[in-house]
Structure formats: structure tokens, C-alpha cells
CSV table of C-alpha atoms in Angstrom, one decimal:
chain,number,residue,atom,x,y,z
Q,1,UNK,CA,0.0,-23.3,-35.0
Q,2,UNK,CA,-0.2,-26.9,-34.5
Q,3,UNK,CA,2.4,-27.2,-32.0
Q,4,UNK,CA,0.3,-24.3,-29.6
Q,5,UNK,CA,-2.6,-26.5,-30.2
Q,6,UNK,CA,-1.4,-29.6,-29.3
Q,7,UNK,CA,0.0,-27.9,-26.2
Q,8,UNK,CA,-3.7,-26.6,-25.0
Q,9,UNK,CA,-4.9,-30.5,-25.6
Q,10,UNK,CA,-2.4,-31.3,-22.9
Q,11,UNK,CA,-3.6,-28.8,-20.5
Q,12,UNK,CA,-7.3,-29.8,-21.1
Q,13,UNK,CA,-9.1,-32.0,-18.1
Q,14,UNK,CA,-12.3,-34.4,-18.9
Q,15,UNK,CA,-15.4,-32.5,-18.0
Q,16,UNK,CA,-15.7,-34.7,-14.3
Q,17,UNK,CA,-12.0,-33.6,-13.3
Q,18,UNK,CA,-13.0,-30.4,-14.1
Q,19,UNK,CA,-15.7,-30.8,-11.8
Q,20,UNK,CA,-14.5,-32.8,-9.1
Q,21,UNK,CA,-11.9,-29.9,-8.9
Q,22,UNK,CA,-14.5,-27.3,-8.2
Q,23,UNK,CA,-16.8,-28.8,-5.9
Q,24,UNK,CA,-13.9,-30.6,-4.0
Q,25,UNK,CA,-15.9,-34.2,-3.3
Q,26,UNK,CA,-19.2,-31.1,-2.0
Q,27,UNK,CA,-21.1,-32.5,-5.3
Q,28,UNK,CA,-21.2,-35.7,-6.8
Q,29,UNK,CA,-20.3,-36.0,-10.6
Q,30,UNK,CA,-22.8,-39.0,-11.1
Q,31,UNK,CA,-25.5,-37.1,-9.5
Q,32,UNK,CA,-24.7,-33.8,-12.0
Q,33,UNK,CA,-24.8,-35.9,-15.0
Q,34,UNK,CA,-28.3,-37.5,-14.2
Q,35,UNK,CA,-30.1,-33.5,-13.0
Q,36,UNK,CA,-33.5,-33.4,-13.7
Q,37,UNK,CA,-33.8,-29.8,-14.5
Q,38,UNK,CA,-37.8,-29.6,-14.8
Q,39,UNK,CA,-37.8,-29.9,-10.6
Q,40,UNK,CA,-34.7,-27.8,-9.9
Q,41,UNK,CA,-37.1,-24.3,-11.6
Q,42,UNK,CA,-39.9,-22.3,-11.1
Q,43,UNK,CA,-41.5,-20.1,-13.9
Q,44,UNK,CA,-42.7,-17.3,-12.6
Q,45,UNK,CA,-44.2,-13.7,-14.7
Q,46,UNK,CA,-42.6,-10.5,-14.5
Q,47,UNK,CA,-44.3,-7.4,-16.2
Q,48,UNK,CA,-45.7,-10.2,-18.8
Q,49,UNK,CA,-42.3,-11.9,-19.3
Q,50,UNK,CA,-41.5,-15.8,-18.1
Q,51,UNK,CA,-38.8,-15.7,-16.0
Q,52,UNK,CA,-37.3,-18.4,-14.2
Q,53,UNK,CA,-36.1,-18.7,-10.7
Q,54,UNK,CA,-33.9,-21.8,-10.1
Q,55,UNK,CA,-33.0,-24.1,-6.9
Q,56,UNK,CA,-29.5,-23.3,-4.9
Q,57,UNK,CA,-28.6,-27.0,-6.2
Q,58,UNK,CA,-28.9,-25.7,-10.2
Q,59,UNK,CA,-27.0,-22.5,-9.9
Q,60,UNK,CA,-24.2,-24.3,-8.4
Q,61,UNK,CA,-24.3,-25.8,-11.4
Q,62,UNK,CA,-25.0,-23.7,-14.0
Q,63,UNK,CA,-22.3,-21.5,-12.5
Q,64,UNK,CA,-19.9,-24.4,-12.5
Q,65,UNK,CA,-20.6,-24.5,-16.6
Q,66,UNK,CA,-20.5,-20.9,-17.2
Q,67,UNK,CA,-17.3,-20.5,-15.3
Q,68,UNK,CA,-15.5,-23.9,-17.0
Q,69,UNK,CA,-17.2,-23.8,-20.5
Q,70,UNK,CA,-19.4,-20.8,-21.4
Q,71,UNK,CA,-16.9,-17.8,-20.5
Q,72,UNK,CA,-14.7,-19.9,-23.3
Q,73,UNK,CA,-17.3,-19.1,-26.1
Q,74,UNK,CA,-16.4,-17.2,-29.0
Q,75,UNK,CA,-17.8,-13.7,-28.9
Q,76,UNK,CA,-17.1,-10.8,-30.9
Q,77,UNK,CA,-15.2,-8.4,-28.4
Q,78,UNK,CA,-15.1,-5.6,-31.2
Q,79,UNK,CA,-18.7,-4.9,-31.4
Q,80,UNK,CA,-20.2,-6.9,-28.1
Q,81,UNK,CA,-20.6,-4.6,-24.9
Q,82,UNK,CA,-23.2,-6.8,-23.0
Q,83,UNK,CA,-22.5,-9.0,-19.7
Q,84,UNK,CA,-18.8,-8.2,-19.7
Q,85,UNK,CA,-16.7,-6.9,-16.9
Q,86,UNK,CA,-14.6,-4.3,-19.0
Q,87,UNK,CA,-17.7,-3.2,-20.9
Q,88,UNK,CA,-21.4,-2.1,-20.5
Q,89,UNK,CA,-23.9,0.6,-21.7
Q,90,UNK,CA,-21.8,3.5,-21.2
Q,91,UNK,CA,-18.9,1.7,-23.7
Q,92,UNK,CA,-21.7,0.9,-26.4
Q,93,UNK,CA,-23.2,4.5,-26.6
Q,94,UNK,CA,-19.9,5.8,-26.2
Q,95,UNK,CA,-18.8,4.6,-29.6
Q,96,UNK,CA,-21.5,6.4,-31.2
Q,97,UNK,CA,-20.9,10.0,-30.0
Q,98,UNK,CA,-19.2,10.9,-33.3
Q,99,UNK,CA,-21.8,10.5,-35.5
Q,100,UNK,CA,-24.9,12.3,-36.2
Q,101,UNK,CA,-27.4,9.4,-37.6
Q,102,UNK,CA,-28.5,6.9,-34.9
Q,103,UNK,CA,-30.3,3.2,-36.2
Q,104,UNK,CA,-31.7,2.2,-33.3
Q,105,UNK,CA,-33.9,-1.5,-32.8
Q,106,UNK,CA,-33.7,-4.7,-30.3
Q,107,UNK,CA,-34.4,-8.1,-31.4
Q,108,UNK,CA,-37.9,-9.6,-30.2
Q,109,UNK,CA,-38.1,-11.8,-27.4
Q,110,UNK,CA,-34.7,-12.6,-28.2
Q,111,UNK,CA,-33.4,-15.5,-25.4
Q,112,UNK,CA,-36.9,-17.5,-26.2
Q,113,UNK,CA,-35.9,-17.6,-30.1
Q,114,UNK,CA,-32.7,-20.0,-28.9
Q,115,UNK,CA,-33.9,-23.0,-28.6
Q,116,UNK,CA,-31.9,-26.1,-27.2
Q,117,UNK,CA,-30.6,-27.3,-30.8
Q,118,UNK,CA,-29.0,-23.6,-31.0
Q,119,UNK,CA,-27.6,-24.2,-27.8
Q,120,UNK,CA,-25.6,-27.9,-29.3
Q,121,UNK,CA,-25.2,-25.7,-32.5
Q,122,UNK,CA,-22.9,-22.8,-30.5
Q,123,UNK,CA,-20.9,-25.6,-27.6
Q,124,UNK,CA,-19.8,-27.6,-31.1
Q,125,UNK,CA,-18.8,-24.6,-33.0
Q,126,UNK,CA,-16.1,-23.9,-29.8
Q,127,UNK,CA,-15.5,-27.1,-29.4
Q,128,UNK,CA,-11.7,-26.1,-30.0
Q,129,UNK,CA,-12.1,-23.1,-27.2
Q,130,UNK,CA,-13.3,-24.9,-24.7
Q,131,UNK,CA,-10.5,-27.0,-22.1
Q,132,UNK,CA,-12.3,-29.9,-21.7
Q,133,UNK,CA,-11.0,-33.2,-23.4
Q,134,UNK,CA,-14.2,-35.1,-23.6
Q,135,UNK,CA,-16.6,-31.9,-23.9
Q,136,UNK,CA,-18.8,-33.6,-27.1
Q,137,UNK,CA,-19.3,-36.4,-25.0
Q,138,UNK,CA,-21.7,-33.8,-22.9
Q,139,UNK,CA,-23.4,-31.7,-25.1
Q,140,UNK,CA,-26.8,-33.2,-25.7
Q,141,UNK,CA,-26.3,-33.4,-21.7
Q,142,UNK,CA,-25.3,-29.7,-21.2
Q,143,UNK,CA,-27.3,-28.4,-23.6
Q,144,UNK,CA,-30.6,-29.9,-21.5
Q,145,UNK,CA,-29.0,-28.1,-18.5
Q,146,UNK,CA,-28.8,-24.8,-19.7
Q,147,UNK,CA,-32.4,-24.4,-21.7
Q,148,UNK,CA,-35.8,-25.1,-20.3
Q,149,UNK,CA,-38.7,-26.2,-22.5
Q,150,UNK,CA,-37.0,-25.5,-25.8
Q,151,UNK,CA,-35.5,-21.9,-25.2
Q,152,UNK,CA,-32.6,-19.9,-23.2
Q,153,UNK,CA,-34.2,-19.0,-20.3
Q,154,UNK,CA,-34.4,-15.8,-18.8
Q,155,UNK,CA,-32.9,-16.2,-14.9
Q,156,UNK,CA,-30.7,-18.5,-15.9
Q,157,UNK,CA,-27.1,-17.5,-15.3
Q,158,UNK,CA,-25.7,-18.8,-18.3
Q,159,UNK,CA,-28.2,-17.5,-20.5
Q,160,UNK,CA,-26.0,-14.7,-21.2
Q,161,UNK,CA,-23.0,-15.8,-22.4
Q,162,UNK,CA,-24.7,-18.4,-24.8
Q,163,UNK,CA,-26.8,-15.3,-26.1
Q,164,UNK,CA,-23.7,-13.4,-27.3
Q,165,UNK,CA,-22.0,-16.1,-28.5
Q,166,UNK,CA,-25.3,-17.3,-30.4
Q,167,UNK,CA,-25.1,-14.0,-32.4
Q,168,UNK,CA,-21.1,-14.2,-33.3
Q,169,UNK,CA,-21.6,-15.1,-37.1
Q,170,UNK,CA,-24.2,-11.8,-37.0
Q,171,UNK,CA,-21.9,-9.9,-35.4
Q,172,UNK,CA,-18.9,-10.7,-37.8
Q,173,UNK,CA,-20.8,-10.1,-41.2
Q,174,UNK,CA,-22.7,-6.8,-39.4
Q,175,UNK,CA,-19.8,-5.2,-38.5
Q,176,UNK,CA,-18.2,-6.2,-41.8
Q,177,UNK,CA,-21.4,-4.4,-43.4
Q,178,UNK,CA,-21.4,-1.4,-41.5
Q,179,UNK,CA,-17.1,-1.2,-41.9
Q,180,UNK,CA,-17.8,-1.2,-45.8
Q,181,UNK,CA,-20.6,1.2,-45.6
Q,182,UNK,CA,-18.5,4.0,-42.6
Q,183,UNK,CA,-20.9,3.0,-39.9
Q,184,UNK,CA,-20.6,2.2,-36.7
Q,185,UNK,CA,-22.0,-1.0,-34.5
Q,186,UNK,CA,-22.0,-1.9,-31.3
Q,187,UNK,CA,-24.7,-4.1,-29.3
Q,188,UNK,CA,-25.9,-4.4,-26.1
Q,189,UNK,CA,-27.4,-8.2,-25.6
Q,190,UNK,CA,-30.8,-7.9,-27.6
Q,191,UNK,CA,-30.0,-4.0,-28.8
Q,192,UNK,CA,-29.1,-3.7,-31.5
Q,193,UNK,CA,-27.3,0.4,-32.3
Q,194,UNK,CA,-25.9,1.4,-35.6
Q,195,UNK,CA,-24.6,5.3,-36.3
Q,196,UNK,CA,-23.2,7.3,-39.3
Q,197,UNK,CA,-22.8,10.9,-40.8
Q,198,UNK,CA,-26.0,10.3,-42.9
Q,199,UNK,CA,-29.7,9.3,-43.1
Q,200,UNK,CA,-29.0,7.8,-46.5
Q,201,UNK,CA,-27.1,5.2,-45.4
Q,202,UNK,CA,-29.5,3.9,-42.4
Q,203,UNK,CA,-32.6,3.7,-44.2
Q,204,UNK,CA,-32.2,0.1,-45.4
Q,205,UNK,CA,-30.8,-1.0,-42.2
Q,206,UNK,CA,-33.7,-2.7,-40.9
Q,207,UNK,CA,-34.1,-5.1,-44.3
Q,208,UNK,CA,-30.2,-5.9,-43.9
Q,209,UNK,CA,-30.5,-6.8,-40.5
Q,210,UNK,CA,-33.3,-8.8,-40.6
Q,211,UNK,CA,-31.6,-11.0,-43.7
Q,212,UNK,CA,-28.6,-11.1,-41.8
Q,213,UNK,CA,-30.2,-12.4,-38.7
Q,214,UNK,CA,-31.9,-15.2,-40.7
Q,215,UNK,CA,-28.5,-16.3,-42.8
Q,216,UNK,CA,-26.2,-16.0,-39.8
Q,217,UNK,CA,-28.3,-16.7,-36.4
Q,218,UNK,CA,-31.7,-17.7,-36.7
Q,219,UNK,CA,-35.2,-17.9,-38.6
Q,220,UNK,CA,-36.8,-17.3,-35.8
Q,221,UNK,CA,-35.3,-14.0,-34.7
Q,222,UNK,CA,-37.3,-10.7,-36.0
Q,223,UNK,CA,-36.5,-7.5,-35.2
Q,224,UNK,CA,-39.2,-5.5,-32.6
Q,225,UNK,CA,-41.2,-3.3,-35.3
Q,226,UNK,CA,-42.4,-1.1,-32.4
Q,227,UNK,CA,-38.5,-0.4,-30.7
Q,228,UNK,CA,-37.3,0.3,-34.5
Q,229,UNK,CA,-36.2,3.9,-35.4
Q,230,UNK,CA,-34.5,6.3,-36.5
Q,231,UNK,CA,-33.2,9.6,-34.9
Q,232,UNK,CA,-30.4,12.5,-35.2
Q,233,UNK,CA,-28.4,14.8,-32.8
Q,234,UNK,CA,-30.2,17.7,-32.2
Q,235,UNK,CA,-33.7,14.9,-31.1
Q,236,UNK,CA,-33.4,13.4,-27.9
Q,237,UNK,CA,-31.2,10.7,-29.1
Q,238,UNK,CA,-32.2,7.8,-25.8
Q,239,UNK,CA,-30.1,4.7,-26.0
Q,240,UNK,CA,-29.7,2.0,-23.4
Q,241,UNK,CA,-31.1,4.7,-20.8
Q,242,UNK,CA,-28.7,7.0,-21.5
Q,243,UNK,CA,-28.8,10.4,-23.0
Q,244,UNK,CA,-26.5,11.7,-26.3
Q,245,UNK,CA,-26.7,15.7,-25.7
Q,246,UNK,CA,-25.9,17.8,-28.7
Q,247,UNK,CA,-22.6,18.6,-27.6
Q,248,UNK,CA,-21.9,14.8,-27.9
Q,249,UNK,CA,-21.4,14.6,-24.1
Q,250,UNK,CA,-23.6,11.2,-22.4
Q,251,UNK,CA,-25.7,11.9,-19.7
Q,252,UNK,CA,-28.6,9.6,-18.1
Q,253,UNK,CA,-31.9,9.8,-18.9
Q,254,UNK,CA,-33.7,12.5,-17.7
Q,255,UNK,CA,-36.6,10.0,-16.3
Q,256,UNK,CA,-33.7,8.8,-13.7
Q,257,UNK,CA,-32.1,12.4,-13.1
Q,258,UNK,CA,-35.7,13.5,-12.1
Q,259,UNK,CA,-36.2,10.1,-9.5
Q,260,UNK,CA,-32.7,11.0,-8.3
Q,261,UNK,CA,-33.5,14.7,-7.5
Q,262,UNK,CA,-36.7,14.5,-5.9
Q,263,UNK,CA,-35.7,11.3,-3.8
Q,264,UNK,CA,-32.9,13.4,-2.4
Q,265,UNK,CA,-35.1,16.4,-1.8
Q,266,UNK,CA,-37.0,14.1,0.6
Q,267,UNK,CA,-33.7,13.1,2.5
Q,268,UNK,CA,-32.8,16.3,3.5
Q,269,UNK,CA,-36.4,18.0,3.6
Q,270,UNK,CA,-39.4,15.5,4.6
Q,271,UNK,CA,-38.4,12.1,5.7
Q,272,UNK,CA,-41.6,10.5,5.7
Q,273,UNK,CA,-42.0,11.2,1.8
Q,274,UNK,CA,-38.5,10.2,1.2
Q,275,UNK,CA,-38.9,6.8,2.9
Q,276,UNK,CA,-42.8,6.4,0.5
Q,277,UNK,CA,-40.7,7.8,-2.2
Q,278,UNK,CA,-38.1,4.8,-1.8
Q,279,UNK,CA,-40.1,2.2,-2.0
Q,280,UNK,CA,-42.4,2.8,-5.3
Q,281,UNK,CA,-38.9,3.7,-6.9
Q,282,UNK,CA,-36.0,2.4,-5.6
Q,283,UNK,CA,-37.9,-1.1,-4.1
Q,284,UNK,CA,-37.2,0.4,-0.6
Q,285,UNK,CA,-33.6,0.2,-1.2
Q,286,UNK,CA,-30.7,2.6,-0.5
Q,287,UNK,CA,-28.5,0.7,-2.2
Q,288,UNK,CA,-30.1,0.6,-5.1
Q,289,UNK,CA,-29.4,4.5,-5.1
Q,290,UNK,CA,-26.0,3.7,-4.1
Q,291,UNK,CA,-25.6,1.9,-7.5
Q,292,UNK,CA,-27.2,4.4,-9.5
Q,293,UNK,CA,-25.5,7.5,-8.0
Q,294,UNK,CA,-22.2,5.5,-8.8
Q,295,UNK,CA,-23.1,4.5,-12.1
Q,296,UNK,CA,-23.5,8.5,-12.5
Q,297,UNK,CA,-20.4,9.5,-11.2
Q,298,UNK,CA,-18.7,6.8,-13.9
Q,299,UNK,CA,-20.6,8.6,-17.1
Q,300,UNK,CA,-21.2,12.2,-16.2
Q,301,UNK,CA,-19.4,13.4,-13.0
Q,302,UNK,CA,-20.1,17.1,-14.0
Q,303,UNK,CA,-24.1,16.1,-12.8
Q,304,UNK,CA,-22.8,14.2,-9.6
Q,305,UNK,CA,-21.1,17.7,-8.7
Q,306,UNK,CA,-24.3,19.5,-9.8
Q,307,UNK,CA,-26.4,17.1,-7.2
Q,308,UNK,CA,-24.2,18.1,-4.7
Q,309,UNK,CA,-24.0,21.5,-5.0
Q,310,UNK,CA,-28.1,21.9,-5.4
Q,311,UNK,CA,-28.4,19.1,-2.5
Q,312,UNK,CA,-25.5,19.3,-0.4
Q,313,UNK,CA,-22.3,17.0,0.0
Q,314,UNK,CA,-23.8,15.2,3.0
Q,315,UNK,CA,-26.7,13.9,1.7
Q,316,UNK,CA,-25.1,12.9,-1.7
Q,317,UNK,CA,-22.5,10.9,0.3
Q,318,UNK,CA,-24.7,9.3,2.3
Q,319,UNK,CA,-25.9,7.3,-0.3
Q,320,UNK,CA,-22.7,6.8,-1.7
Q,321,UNK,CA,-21.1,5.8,0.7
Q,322,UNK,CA,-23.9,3.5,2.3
Q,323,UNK,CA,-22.4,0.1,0.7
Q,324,UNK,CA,-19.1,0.4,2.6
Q,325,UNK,CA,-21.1,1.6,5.9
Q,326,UNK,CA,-23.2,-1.5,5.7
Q,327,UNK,CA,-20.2,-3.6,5.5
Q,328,UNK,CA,-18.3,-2.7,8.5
């Protein structure tokens, strides 16, 4: 154990090497480590939530840290579904289809709850993880880089990453709660999903979560009172905009089937209602049918066929094909 971790100091760079071999002499180290974040963003409201659009200058950088130091973080790949390649909503209902009980709550305005000294708290706890030989000497630095007046922003591309690993004590002594007590636990970033064979079992849920977020994460987090419930197979069990039927098949919601249907009604019957119709729902864009109609095809292919049949192959493949069209 020693030997293969003396062997991954070897292999570790100092944070301006590391640098200096991503931007290739394009960005200047001494010019990185002095950023004044405040003028590289701009706050902006979306639906009453702060989000914050940064400059082309700070997402080279912030994706220079998530690629060299955050995707290094510790997370807890056994219950974690969010902001992951091999893993999304689909994987974190999925798990759940077995059970009958469904615990269902997010955490309340979760990335503005970790503040900058959370940030420090997580980059020294992976110290170990992270291949960069001189990484303490940076973060107080990094950790001013990455939040914006005391929280994780929202827009931010590392804000991810940081968020799951924030939680990975919570996740640990969750899942070792629900293992104990034959429950199941996944989450999705602020979502929070247990399921078991009983109602008993979930009733005290909330209590335990909420102890366990202030012992292992955070004072500050507290679970959304009005997003916290409690439902069975049989109800319409609604998670992460997808649908658990009561043969334990996962469909989408029925709000996106119906946007879906009617938008390609238009296409094939009244243009000049499909092209209104696009823009209040889809923001005027076909490929943002494209994506849903292949997110569709990856969690329920039975419906895909189903579209096609009621609306014909052409105008099914039209969208789905309109991504690979555009690019030729």
C-alpha cells in the first residue's frame, strides 16, 4: 500500500505544470493565479433562482480545474447517479422498481448551502486523490475560484462535481442506514429517493435524514418540506420526471408524452401551429426534441414504437435524426 502510493507521488505534476500542459504557453499561469473572479461573472435570475453566467476566460478555467482536480474527488459511485457519464435519472429510478414504498424529498437550495470553507473542507479531504504535488499550496486560491460570494454557484461548471463530493460522508452513513434497515438509496444531485417493501420503515426517514445531513454535510442544509412525501405503486409514483407504472416498467411523465404528441400532430397536420407550438415548448428548437425523443428511445422504446405507429415513421425520424442532418 505504501509502495503504490509512493508510485502515484511520482507521477504527480505541481499545479502550474499541470497547467502549462493544458493551455500550451495560450494562458499564462501568473495571470491564473492572480483572477479576479467578481469581473469574470454575471448574476442573472432564472424562474426566481440566481444563476450565474461566466466570461469565456473563467470557463477555460474552471474547466481546466474540474478536468485536473475535481473529476479526482471522492464520490460515492454506489448510491450517486448525478453529472456522471455512465449514470443519470433513468439508473437512479431504475434501482427502485422493486420495491413498493417510495421516500421521496430534495434538499433546499442545496448548491447556495456550500459555502467557500466547504469547498477548502472537501479539496483537503482528497488531498491524497488528487495528482498534483503542491495542490495545498492552492486551496484557499481554488477554492475563491470555484464559489462566488460565499456559495457554489449555480452555472458554474465545477459546481457539480464539488456538490456530490460535498455529500460523500452522507452518502456513506445513508446508504449504511438504509442497507441495515432493507432499503434502497440512490440520489440524483439535490434528490434525494429512498424505497422499501413497507410504509413502516419510511415514516422516520425524513428525521434521519435531516440528522444525518447536519452530522455528516452541513448545518445549513434542510430538507424542502414542500418536495417531501411519501407514495406507493399503484399512485402515480413521479420521480426525476419519470414515471414507475404498476407493472414496475419506467416510462416518462405523462406531462412530456402529451408535449411530444401534440408537437408531432402539428408536423404532419398544421405547420403553422407546429412551428407556435415549438417555441413556447421546446424554445423553438428541434433539437431539443431530438434529445428528448432519444432520451425516450433509451427508457421506454415500446412508446417510441407507439409514436411511430400513431404518427408515422417519417415524422418520428425526422426529429431523430435532425442532429446528424445538421451536421453534414
Amino acid at each position: 500500500m505504501t509502495h503504490e502510493a509512493d508510485s502515484n507521488q511520482t507521477k504527480k505534476k505541481t499545479l502550474e505544470q499541470a497547467f502549462n500542459t493544458i493551455f500550451h504557453d495560450k494562458e499564462d499561469f501568473s495571470e491564473f493565479c492572480s483572477l479576479d473572479v467578481i469581473s469574470e461573472v454575471e448574476p442573472f435570475t432564472i424562474s426566481d433562482r440566481e444563476v450565474f453566467k461566466t466570461s469565456d476566460r473563467l470557463k477555460r478555467y474552471l474547466r481546466f480545474i474540474d478536468r485536473i482536480i475535481l473529476r479526482h474527488l471522492s464520490i460515492d459511485t454506489d448510491v450517486v447517479h448525478s453529472f456522471s457519464q455512465e449514470k443519470n435519472t433513468y439508473t437512479a429510478v431504475k434501482e427502485h422498481v422493486g420495491n413498493d414504498y417510495f421516500f421521496l424529498t430534495d434538499i433546499e437550495s442545496f448548491f447556495s448551502k456550500i459555502k467557500t470553507e466547504d469547498v477548502k473542507k472537501i479539496l483537503y479531504r482528497n488531498i491524497n486523490n488528487i495528482p498534483i504535488s503542491d495542490i495545498e499550496n492552492y486551496i484557499d486560491f481554488l477554492s475563491s475560484v470555484v464559489s462566488f460570494n460565499n456559495q457554489l454557484p449555480v452555472g458554474f461548471s465545477t459546481s457539480p462535481r464539488l456538490s456530490n463530493s460535498f455529500l460523500y460522508d452522507f452518502d456513506i452513513a445513508l446508504k449504511t442506514y438504509c442497507s441495515r434497515e432493507s432499503l434502497t438509496y440512490t440520489r440524483y444531485a439535490d434528490d434525494v429517493i429512498i424505497s422499501g417493501a413497507s410504509f413502516e420503515k419510511l415514516e422516520r426517514l425524513k428525521t434521519t435524514i435531516q440528522d444525518f445531513l447536519k452530522i455528516h454535510a452541513s448545518n445549513e442544509l434542510r430538507l424542502n418540506k414542500s418536495k417531501t412525501r411519501i407514495t406507493h405503486l399503484g399512485n402515480k409514483v413521479k420521480i426525476l420526471g419519470l414515471m414507475i407504472l404498476p407493472n414496475r416498467t419506467i416510462t416518462i411523465d405523462a406531462k412530456y408524452k402529451s408535449r411530444l404528441e401534440l408537437l408531432l400532430h402539428f408536423y404532419s397536420n398544421n405547420k403553422e401551429k407546429y412551428q407556435s407550438y415549438l417555441e413556447e415548448n421546446f424554445n423553438g428548437s428541434e433539437k431539443s426534441v431530438f434529445g428528448m425523443l432519444h432520451y425516450v428511445q433509451s427508457i421506454d422504446p415500446d412508446y417510441l414504437d407507439k409514436l411511430q405507429r400513431k404518427y408515422g415513421i417519417y415524422a418520428v425520424r425526422f426529429f431523430m435524426e435532425k442532429k446528424s442532418n445538421d451536421n453534414r
